[in-house]
Coordinates of C-alpha atoms in Angstrom, one line a residue:
Chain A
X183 CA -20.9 1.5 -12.6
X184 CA -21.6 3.7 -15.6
X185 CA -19.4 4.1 -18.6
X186 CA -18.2 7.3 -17.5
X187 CA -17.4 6.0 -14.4
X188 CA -15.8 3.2 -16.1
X189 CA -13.6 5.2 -18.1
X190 CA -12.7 7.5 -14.9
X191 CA -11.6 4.7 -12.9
X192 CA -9.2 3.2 -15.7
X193 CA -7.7 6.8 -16.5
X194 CA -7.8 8.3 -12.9
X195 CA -3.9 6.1 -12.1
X196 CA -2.6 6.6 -15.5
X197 CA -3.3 10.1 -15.6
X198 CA -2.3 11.2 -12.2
X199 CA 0.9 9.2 -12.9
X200 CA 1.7 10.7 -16.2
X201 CA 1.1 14.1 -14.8
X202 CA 3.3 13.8 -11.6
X203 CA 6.1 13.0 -13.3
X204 CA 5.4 16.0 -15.8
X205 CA 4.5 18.5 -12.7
X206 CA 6.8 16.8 -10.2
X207 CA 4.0 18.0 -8.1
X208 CA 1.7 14.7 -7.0
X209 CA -1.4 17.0 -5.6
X210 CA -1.8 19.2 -8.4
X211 CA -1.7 16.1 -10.5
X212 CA -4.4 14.7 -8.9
X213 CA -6.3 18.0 -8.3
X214 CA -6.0 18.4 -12.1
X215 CA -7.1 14.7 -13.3
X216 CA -10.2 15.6 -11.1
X217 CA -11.0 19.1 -12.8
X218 CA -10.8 17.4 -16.0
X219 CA -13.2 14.9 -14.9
X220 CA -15.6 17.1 -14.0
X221 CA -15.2 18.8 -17.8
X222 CA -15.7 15.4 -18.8
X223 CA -18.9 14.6 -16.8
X224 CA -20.4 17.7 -18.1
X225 CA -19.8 17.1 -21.9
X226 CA -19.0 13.7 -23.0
X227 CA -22.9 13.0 -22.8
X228 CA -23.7 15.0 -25.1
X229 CA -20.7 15.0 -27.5
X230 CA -19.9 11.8 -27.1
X231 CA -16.6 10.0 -25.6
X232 CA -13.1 11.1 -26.8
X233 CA -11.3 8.0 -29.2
X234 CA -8.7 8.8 -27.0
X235 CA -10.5 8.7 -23.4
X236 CA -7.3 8.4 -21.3
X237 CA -5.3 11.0 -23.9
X238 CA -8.2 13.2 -23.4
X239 CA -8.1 12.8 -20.0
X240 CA -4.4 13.7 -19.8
X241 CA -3.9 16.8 -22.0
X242 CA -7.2 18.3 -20.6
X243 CA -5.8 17.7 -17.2
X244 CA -2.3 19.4 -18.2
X245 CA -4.4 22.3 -19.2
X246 CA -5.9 22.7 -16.1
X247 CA -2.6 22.2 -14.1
X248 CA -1.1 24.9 -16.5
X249 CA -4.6 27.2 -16.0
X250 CA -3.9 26.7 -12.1
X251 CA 0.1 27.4 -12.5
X252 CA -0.4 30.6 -14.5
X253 CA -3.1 31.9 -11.8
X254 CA -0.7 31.0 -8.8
X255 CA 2.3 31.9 -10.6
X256 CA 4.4 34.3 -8.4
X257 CA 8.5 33.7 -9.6
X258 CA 9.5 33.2 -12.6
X259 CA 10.9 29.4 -12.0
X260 CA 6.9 28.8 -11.5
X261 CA 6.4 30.9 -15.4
X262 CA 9.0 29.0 -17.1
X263 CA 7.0 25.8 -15.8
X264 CA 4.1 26.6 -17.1
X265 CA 6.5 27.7 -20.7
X266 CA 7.9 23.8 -20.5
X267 CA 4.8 22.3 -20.0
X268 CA 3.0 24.0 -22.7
X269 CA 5.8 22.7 -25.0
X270 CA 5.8 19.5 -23.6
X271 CA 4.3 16.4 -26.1
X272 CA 0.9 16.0 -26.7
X273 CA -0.5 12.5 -27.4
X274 CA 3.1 10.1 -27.2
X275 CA 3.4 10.1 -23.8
X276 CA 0.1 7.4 -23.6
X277 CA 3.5 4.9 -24.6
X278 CA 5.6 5.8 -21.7
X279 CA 2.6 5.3 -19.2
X280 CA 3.7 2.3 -17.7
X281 CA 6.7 3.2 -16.5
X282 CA 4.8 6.3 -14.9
X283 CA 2.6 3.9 -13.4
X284 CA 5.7 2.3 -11.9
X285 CA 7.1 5.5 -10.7
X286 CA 3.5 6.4 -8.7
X287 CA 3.2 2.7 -7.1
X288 CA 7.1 2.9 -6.0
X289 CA 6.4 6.6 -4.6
X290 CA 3.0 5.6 -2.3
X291 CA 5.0 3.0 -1.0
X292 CA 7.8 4.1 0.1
X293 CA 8.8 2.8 3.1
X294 CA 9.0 6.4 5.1
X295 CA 5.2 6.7 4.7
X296 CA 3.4 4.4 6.9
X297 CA 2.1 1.0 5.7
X298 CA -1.6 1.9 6.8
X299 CA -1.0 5.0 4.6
X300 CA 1.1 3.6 1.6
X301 CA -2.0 1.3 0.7
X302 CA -4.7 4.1 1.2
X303 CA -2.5 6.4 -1.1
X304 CA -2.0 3.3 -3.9
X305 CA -5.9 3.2 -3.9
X306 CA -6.5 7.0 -4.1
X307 CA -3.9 7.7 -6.4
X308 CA -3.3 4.2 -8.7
X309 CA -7.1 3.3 -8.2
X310 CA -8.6 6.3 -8.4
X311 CA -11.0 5.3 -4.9
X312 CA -12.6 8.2 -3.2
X313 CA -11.6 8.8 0.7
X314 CA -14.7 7.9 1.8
X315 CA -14.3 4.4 -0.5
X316 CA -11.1 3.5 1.1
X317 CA -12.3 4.9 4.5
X318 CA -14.9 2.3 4.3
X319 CA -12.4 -0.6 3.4
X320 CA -9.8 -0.4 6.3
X321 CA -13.3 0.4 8.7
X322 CA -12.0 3.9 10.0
X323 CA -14.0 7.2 9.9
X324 CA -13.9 9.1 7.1
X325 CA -12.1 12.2 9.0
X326 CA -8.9 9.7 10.1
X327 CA -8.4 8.8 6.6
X328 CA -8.6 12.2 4.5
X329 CA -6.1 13.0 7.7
X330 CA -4.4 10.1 6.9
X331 CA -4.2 10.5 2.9
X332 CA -3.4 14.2 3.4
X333 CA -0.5 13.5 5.6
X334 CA 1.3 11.1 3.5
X335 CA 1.2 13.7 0.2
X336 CA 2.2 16.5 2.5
X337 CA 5.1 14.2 3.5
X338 CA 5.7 13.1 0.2
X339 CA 6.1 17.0 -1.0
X340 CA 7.9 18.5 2.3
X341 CA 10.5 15.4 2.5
X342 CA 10.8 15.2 -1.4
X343 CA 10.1 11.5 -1.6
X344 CA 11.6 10.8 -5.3
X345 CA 9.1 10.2 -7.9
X346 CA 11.5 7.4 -9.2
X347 CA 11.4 3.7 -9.6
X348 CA 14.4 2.9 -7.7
X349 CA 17.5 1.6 -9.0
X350 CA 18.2 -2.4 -9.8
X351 CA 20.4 -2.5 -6.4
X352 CA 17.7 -0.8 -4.4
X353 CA 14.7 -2.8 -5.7
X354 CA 15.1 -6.0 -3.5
X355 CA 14.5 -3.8 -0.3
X356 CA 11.6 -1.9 -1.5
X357 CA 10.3 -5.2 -2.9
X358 CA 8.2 -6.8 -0.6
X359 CA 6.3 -3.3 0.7
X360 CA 5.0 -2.7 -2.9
X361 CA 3.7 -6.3 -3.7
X362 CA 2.1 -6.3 -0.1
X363 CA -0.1 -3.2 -1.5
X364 CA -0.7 -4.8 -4.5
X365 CA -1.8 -7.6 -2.8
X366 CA -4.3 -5.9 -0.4
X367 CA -5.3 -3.5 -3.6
X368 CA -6.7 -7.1 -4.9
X369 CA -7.9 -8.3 -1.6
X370 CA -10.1 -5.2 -1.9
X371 CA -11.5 -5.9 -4.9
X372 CA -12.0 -9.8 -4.1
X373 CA -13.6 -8.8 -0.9
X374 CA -15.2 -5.1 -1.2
X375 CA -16.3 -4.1 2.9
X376 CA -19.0 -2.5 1.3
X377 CA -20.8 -1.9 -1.6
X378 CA -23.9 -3.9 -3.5
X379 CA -21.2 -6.2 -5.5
X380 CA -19.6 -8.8 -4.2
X381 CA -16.3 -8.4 -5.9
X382 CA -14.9 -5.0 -7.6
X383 CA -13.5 -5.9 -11.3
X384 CA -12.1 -2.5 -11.6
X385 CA -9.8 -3.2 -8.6
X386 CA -8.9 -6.4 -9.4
X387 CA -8.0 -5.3 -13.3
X388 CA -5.7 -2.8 -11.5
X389 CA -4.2 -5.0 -9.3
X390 CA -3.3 -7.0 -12.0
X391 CA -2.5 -4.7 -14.2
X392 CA 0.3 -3.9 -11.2
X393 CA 0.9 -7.0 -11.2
X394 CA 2.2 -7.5 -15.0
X395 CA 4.3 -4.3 -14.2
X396 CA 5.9 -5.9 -11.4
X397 CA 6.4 -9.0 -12.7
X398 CA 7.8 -7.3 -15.9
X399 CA 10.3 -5.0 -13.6
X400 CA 12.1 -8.0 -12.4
X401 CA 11.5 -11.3 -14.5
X402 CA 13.5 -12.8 -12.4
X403 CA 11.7 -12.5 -9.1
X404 CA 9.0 -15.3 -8.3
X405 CA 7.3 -13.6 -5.5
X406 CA 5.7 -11.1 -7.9
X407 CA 4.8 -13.9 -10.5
X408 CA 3.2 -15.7 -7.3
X409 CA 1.2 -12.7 -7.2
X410 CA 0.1 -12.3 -10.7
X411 CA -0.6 -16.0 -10.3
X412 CA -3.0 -15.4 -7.1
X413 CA -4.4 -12.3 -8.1
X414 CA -5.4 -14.2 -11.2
X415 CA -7.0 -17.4 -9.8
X416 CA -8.3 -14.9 -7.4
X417 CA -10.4 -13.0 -9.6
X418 CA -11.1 -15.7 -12.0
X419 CA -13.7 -16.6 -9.6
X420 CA -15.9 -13.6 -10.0
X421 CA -18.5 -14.5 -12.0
X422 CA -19.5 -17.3 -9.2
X423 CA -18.6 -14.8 -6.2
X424 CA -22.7 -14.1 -5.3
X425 CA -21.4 -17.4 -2.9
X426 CA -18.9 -18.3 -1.0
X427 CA -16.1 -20.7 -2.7
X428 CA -17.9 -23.8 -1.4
X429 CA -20.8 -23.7 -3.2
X430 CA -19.4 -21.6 -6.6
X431 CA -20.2 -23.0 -9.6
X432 CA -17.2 -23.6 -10.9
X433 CA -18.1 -23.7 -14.5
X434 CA -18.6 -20.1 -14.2
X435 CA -14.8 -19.8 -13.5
X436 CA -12.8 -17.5 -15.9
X437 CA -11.1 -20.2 -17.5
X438 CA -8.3 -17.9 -19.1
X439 CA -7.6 -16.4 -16.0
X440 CA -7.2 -20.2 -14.2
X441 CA -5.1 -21.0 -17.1
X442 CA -2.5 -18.2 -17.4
X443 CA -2.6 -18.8 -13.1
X444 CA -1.8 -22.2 -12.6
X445 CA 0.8 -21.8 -15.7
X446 CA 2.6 -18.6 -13.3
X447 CA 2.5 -21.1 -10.4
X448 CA 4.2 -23.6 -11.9
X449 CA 6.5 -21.5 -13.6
X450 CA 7.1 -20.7 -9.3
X451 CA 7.7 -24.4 -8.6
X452 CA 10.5 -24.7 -11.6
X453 CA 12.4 -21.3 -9.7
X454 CA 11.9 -23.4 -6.6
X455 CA 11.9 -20.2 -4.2
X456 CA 8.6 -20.1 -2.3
X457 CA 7.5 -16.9 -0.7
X458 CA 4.1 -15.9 0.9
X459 CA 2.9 -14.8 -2.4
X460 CA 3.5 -17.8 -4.3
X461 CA 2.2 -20.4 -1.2
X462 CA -1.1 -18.5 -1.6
X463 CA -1.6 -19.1 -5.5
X464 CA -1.0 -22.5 -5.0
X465 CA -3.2 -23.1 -2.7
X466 CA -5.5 -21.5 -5.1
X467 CA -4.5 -23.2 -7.8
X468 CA -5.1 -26.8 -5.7
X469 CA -8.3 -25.2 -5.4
X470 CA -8.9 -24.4 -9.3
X471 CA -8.0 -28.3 -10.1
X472 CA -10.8 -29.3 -8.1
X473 CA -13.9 -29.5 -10.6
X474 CA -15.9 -29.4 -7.1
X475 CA -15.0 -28.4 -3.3
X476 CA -15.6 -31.9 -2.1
X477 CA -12.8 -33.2 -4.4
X478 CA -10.1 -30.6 -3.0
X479 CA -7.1 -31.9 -1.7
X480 CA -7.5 -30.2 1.5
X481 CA -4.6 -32.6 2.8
X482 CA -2.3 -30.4 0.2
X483 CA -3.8 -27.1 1.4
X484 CA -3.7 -27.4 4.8
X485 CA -0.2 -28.5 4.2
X486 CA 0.4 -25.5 2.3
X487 CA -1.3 -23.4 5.1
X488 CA 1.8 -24.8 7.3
X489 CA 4.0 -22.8 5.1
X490 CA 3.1 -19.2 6.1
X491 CA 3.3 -17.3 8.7
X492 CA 0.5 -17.9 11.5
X493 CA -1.3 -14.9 10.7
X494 CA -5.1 -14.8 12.4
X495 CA -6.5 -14.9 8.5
X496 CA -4.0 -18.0 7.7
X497 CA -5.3 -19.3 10.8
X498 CA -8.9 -19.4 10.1
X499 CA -8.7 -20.9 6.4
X500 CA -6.4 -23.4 7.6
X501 CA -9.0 -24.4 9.8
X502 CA -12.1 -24.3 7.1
X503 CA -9.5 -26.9 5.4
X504 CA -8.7 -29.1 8.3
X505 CA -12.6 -29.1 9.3
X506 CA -12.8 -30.6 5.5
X507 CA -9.9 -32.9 6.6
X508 CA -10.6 -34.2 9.9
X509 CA -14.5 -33.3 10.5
X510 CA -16.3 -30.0 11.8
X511 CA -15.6 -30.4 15.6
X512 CA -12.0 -29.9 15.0
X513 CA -11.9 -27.6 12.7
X514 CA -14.2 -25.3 15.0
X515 CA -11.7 -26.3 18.2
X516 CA -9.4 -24.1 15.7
X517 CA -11.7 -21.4 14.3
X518 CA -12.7 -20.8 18.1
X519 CA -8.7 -19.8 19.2
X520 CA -8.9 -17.2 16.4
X521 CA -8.2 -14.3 17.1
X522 CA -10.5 -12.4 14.6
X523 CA -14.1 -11.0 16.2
X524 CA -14.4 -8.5 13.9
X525 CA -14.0 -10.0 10.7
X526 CA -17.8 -11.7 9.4
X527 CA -15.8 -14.0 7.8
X528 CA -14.8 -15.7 11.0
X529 CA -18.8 -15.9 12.1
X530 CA -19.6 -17.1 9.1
X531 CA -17.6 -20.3 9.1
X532 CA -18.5 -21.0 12.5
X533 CA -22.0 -21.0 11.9
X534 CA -21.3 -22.9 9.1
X535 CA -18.9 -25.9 11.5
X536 CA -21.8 -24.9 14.2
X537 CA -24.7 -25.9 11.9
X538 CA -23.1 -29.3 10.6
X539 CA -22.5 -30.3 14.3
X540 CA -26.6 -29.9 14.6
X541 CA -25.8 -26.9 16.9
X542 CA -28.8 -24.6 15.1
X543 CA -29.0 -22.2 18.1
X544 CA -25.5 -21.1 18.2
X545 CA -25.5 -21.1 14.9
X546 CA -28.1 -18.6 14.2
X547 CA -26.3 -16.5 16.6
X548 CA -22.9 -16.7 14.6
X549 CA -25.0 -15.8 11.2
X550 CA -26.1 -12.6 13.4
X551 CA -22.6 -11.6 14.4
X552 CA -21.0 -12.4 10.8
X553 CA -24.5 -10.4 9.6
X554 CA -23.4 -7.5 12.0
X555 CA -20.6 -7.2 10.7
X556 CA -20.6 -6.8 7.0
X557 CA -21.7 -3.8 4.9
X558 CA -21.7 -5.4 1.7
X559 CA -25.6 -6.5 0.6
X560 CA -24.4 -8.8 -1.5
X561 CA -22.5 -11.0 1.5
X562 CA -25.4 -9.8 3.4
X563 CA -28.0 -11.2 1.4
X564 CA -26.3 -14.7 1.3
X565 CA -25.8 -14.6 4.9
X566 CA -29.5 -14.3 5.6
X567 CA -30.2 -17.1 3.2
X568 CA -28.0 -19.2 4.9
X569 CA -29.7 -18.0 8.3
X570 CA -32.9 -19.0 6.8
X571 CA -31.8 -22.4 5.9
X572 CA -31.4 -23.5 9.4
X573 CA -33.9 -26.1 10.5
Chain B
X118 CA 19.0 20.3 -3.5
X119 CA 17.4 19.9 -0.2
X120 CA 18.8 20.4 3.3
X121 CA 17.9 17.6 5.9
X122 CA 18.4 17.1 10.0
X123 CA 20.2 13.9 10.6
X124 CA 19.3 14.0 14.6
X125 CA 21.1 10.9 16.6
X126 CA 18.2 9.6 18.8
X127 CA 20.3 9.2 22.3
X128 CA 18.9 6.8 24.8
X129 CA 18.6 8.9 28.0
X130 CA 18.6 6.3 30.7
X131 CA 21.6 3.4 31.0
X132 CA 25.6 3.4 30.4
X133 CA 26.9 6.2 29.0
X134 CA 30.1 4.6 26.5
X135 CA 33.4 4.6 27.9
X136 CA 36.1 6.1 26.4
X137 CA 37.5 3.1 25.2
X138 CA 34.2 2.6 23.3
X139 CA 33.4 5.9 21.9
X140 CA 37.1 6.1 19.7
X141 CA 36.1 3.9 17.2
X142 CA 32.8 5.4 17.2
X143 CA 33.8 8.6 16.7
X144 CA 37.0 7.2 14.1
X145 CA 34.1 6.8 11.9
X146 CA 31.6 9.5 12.6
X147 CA 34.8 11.4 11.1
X148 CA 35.6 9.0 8.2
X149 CA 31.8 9.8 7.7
X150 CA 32.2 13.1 7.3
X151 CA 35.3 13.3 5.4
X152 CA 33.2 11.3 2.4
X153 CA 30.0 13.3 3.1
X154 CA 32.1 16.5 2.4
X155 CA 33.7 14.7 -0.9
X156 CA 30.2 14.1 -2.0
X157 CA 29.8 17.8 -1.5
X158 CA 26.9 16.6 1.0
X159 CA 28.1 18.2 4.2
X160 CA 26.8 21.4 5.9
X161 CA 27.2 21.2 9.2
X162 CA 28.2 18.1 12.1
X163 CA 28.1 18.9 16.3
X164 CA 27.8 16.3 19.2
X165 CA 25.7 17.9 22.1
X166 CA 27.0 17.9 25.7
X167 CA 24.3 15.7 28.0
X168 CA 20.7 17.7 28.5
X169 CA 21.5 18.8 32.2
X170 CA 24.1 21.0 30.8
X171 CA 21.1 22.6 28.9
X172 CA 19.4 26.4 30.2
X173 CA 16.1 27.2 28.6
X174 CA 14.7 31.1 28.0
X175 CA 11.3 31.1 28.4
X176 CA 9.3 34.8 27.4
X177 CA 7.9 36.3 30.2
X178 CA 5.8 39.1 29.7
X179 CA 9.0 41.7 28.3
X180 CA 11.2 39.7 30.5
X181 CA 12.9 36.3 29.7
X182 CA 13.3 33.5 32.5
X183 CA 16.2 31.3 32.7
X184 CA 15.5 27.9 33.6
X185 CA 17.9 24.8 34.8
X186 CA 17.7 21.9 32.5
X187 CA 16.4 20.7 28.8
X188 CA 13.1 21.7 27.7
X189 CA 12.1 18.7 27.4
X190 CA 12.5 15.4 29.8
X191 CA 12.0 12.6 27.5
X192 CA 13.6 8.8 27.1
X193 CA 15.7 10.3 24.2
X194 CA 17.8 13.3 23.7
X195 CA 19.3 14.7 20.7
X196 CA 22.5 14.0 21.2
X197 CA 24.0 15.5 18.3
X198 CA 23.4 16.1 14.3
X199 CA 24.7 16.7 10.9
X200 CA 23.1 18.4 8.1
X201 CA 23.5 17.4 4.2
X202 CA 22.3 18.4 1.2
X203 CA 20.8 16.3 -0.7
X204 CA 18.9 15.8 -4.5
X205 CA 16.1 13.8 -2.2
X206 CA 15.3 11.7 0.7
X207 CA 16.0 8.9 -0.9
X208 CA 19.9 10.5 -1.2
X209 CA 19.3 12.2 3.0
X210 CA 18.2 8.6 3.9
X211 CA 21.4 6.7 2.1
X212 CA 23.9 9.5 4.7
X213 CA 21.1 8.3 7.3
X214 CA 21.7 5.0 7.1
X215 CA 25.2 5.4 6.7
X216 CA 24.8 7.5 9.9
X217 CA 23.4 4.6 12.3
X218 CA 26.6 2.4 10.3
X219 CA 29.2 4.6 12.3
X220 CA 27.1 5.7 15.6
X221 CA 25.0 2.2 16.5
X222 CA 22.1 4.6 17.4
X223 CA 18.3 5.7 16.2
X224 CA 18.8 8.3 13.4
X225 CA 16.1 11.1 12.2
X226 CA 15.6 12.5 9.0
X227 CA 13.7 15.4 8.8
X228 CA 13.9 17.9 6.2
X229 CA 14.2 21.7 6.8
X230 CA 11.6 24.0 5.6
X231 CA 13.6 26.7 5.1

């Protein structure tokens, strides 16, 4: 990713969200943000980049959004817009971007948009992804997602979905909708379906990021610390992510991040109110005390597994666990009443259990299947190394 | 301020309530109303005779065609609605929910365009 890029993906959410509120219009915030992107591309090389990226980014934005107003302008509500926005502050508002950022998570996920929609519109419009970038993550053609993405603004506008975070008595009920996108927001960037890196640090600094907001929002909640917590131990793992977590080097682990983690999990245990969120950091953080994966206590995680709900992707890492625990034959006995063909992941520990049961032939065939389907080169390359390995 | 549909989402096949059952139901669709009109919410509230009281007019050529029946067969019917005004749908959704409180059935909230 290039510097410019770089800086467009960290202003792109804090932009649009700033400007939303200020246009009470989420398209033409968006549609703005993007114009001044483009003025950016074409003049920061050779000027140089703004001290203030993001403020730049912002106030050229509002002058496109005012350029476009004055053009469409037909009424005179739409000219005394335009008057109010041309008064409105300059640089101070950078301060107040948080709770903006807020306001934009809590509007894509409302729960009158659909979940398939509220987590494609939190990576388009927090993230800054393109359509065809989040197309590509949830596997669907390009066409059903624009559609998708399109709908959801068009409903957010028509309906008048409140740009608002929602008041203290509301907030438990919209809860557990916005820390389920945050989640798959990180599970994106932990897991990119495609792509030449194996992991996507500018998702899961956003995610994060979210995160802090969240937990911040409501102190008192552990779920969203259980997030933080995961998201953290989660991404601390990058720098080891060209493999898969048994055969990391663990050394390269972000130490910081495993830290502040496992301190957010325990702070969980002391609230003693577990949640989905807050099972999965500690299973991570069981894996984090581990200096290798032979030393895990997989007789904690699979316990730990037991607590959440039986999903097909619970299902399958209990079983890599219990295959640690009670030997390959009956962890694959499990992977094999999984329901998850098209997920490589699956394949891949099956040829894994396949190869240490000395079955080489069906193993090779599970590397293809895993191989055929994955689009990121980086999972790709290890999967054909791991291929190669067979005897 | 907004104007939005609350549509009650009537189940077509089954009982139909006696009238032992519906008083209380309707005790509170009125109680409903009574605070959505203190709120300064309320436009409009009507309960729909069943769909085979229905006649559709359909153009035909200069000429319109009267038909028996609803427009539509379907499992639901709308079996009645109420109109607010509110800020948002956040506020339309609130009378909504309030809505399926007094009735016990589906409601939908759509907003008007004009």
């Amino acid at each position: 990713m290039s510097p410019l890029e770089q800086v467009f993906r960290e202003a792109h959410g804090r932009a649009v969200a700033v400007l939303a509120r200020q246009l009470g219009d989420l398209d033409l915030a968006e549609e703005a943000v993007a114009e001044a992107f483009a003025v950016a591309a074409a003049t920061w090389p050779d000027r140089g980049t703004p001290p203030s990226p993001v403020g730049w980014v912002i106030t050229t934005a509002r002058h496109k959004a005012v350029d476009r107003l004055r053009r469409e302008a037909v009424g005179t509500a739409k000219l005394a817009e335009v008057a109010r926005l041309q008064a409105g502050p300059g640089q101070e508002e950078v301060g107040a971007v948080r709770d903006d950022q807020l306001r934009l998570l809590f509007t894509c996920c409302h729960p009158a948009l659909a979940p398939e929609s509220r987590v494609a519109l939190t990576l388009r419009m927090v993230g800054g992804l393109t359509t065809p970038e989040i197309a590509r993550a949830f596997l669907v053609p390009e066409a059903t997602m624009a559609a998708r993405i399109t709908r959801a603004k068009h409903k957010i506008a028509k309906a008048r979905i409140p740009y608002r975070v929602p008041a203290e008595a509301d907030l438990p009920a919209r809860w557990a909708s916005v820390l389920a996108v945050v989640h798959l927001v990180g599970t994106e960037a932990h897991s990119p379906a495609t792509g030449t890196e194996p992991t996507r640090p500018d998702l899961a600094a956003d995610a994060i990021r979210l995160a802090r907001l969240l937990v911040a929002l409501r102190p008192d909640e552990p779920e969203a610390r259980g997030l933080l917590a995961l998201l953290l131990l989660t991404a601390s793992r990058a720098p080891a992510r060209a493999r898969p977590l048994d055969r990391q080097d663990r050394s390269l682990w972000d130490r910081a991040q495993v830290e502040e983690g496992q301190e957010l999990v325990r702070q969980c245990l002391r609230v003693g109110r577990p949640g989905t969120h807050q099972v999965q950091a500690a299973i991570a953080a069981v894996h984090a005390d581990a200096a290798t994966w032979a030393d895990t206590d997989w007789a904690q995680v699979v316990a730990l597994y037991d607590l959440l709900p039986a999903t097909p992707v619970v299902a399958l890492n209990r079983a890599v666990a219990v295959a640690e625990l009670d030997g390959p034959s009956v962890g694959l006995a499990l992977v094999d009443r999984v329901d998850l063909d098209r997920s490589p992941v699956l394949h891949a520990v099956r040829a894994d259990l396949l190869r240490r049961l000395d079955r080489v032939d069906e193993a090779r065939a599970a590397y293809d299947a895993a191989l055929a389907r994955t689009q990121n080169t980086a999972e790709q390359a290890d999967l054909h190394r791991r291929r190669a390995a067979l005897p | 301020m907004a104007q939005y549909l609350l549509s009650v989402v009537t189940p077509g096949a089954g009982e139909q309530p006696t009238a032992e059952q519906l008083e209380p139901i309707m005790a509170r669709v009125e109680q409903l109303r009574t605070d959505m009109q203190q709120a300064g919410a309320w436009v409009f509230t009507g309960g729909l005779e069943a769909p085979s009281t229905a006649t559709v007019l359909r153009p035909e050529g200069d000429d319109v065609l009267l038909v028996d029946g609803p427009f539509a067969e379907g499992k639901e019917y709308l079996g009645g609605f109420t109109v607010v005004e509110a800020p948002d749908l956040d506020a339309a959704l609130d009378w909504g929910r309030r809505t399926v409180a007094a009735i016990g059935l589906p409601i939908e909230v759509r907003p008007f365009a004009w």
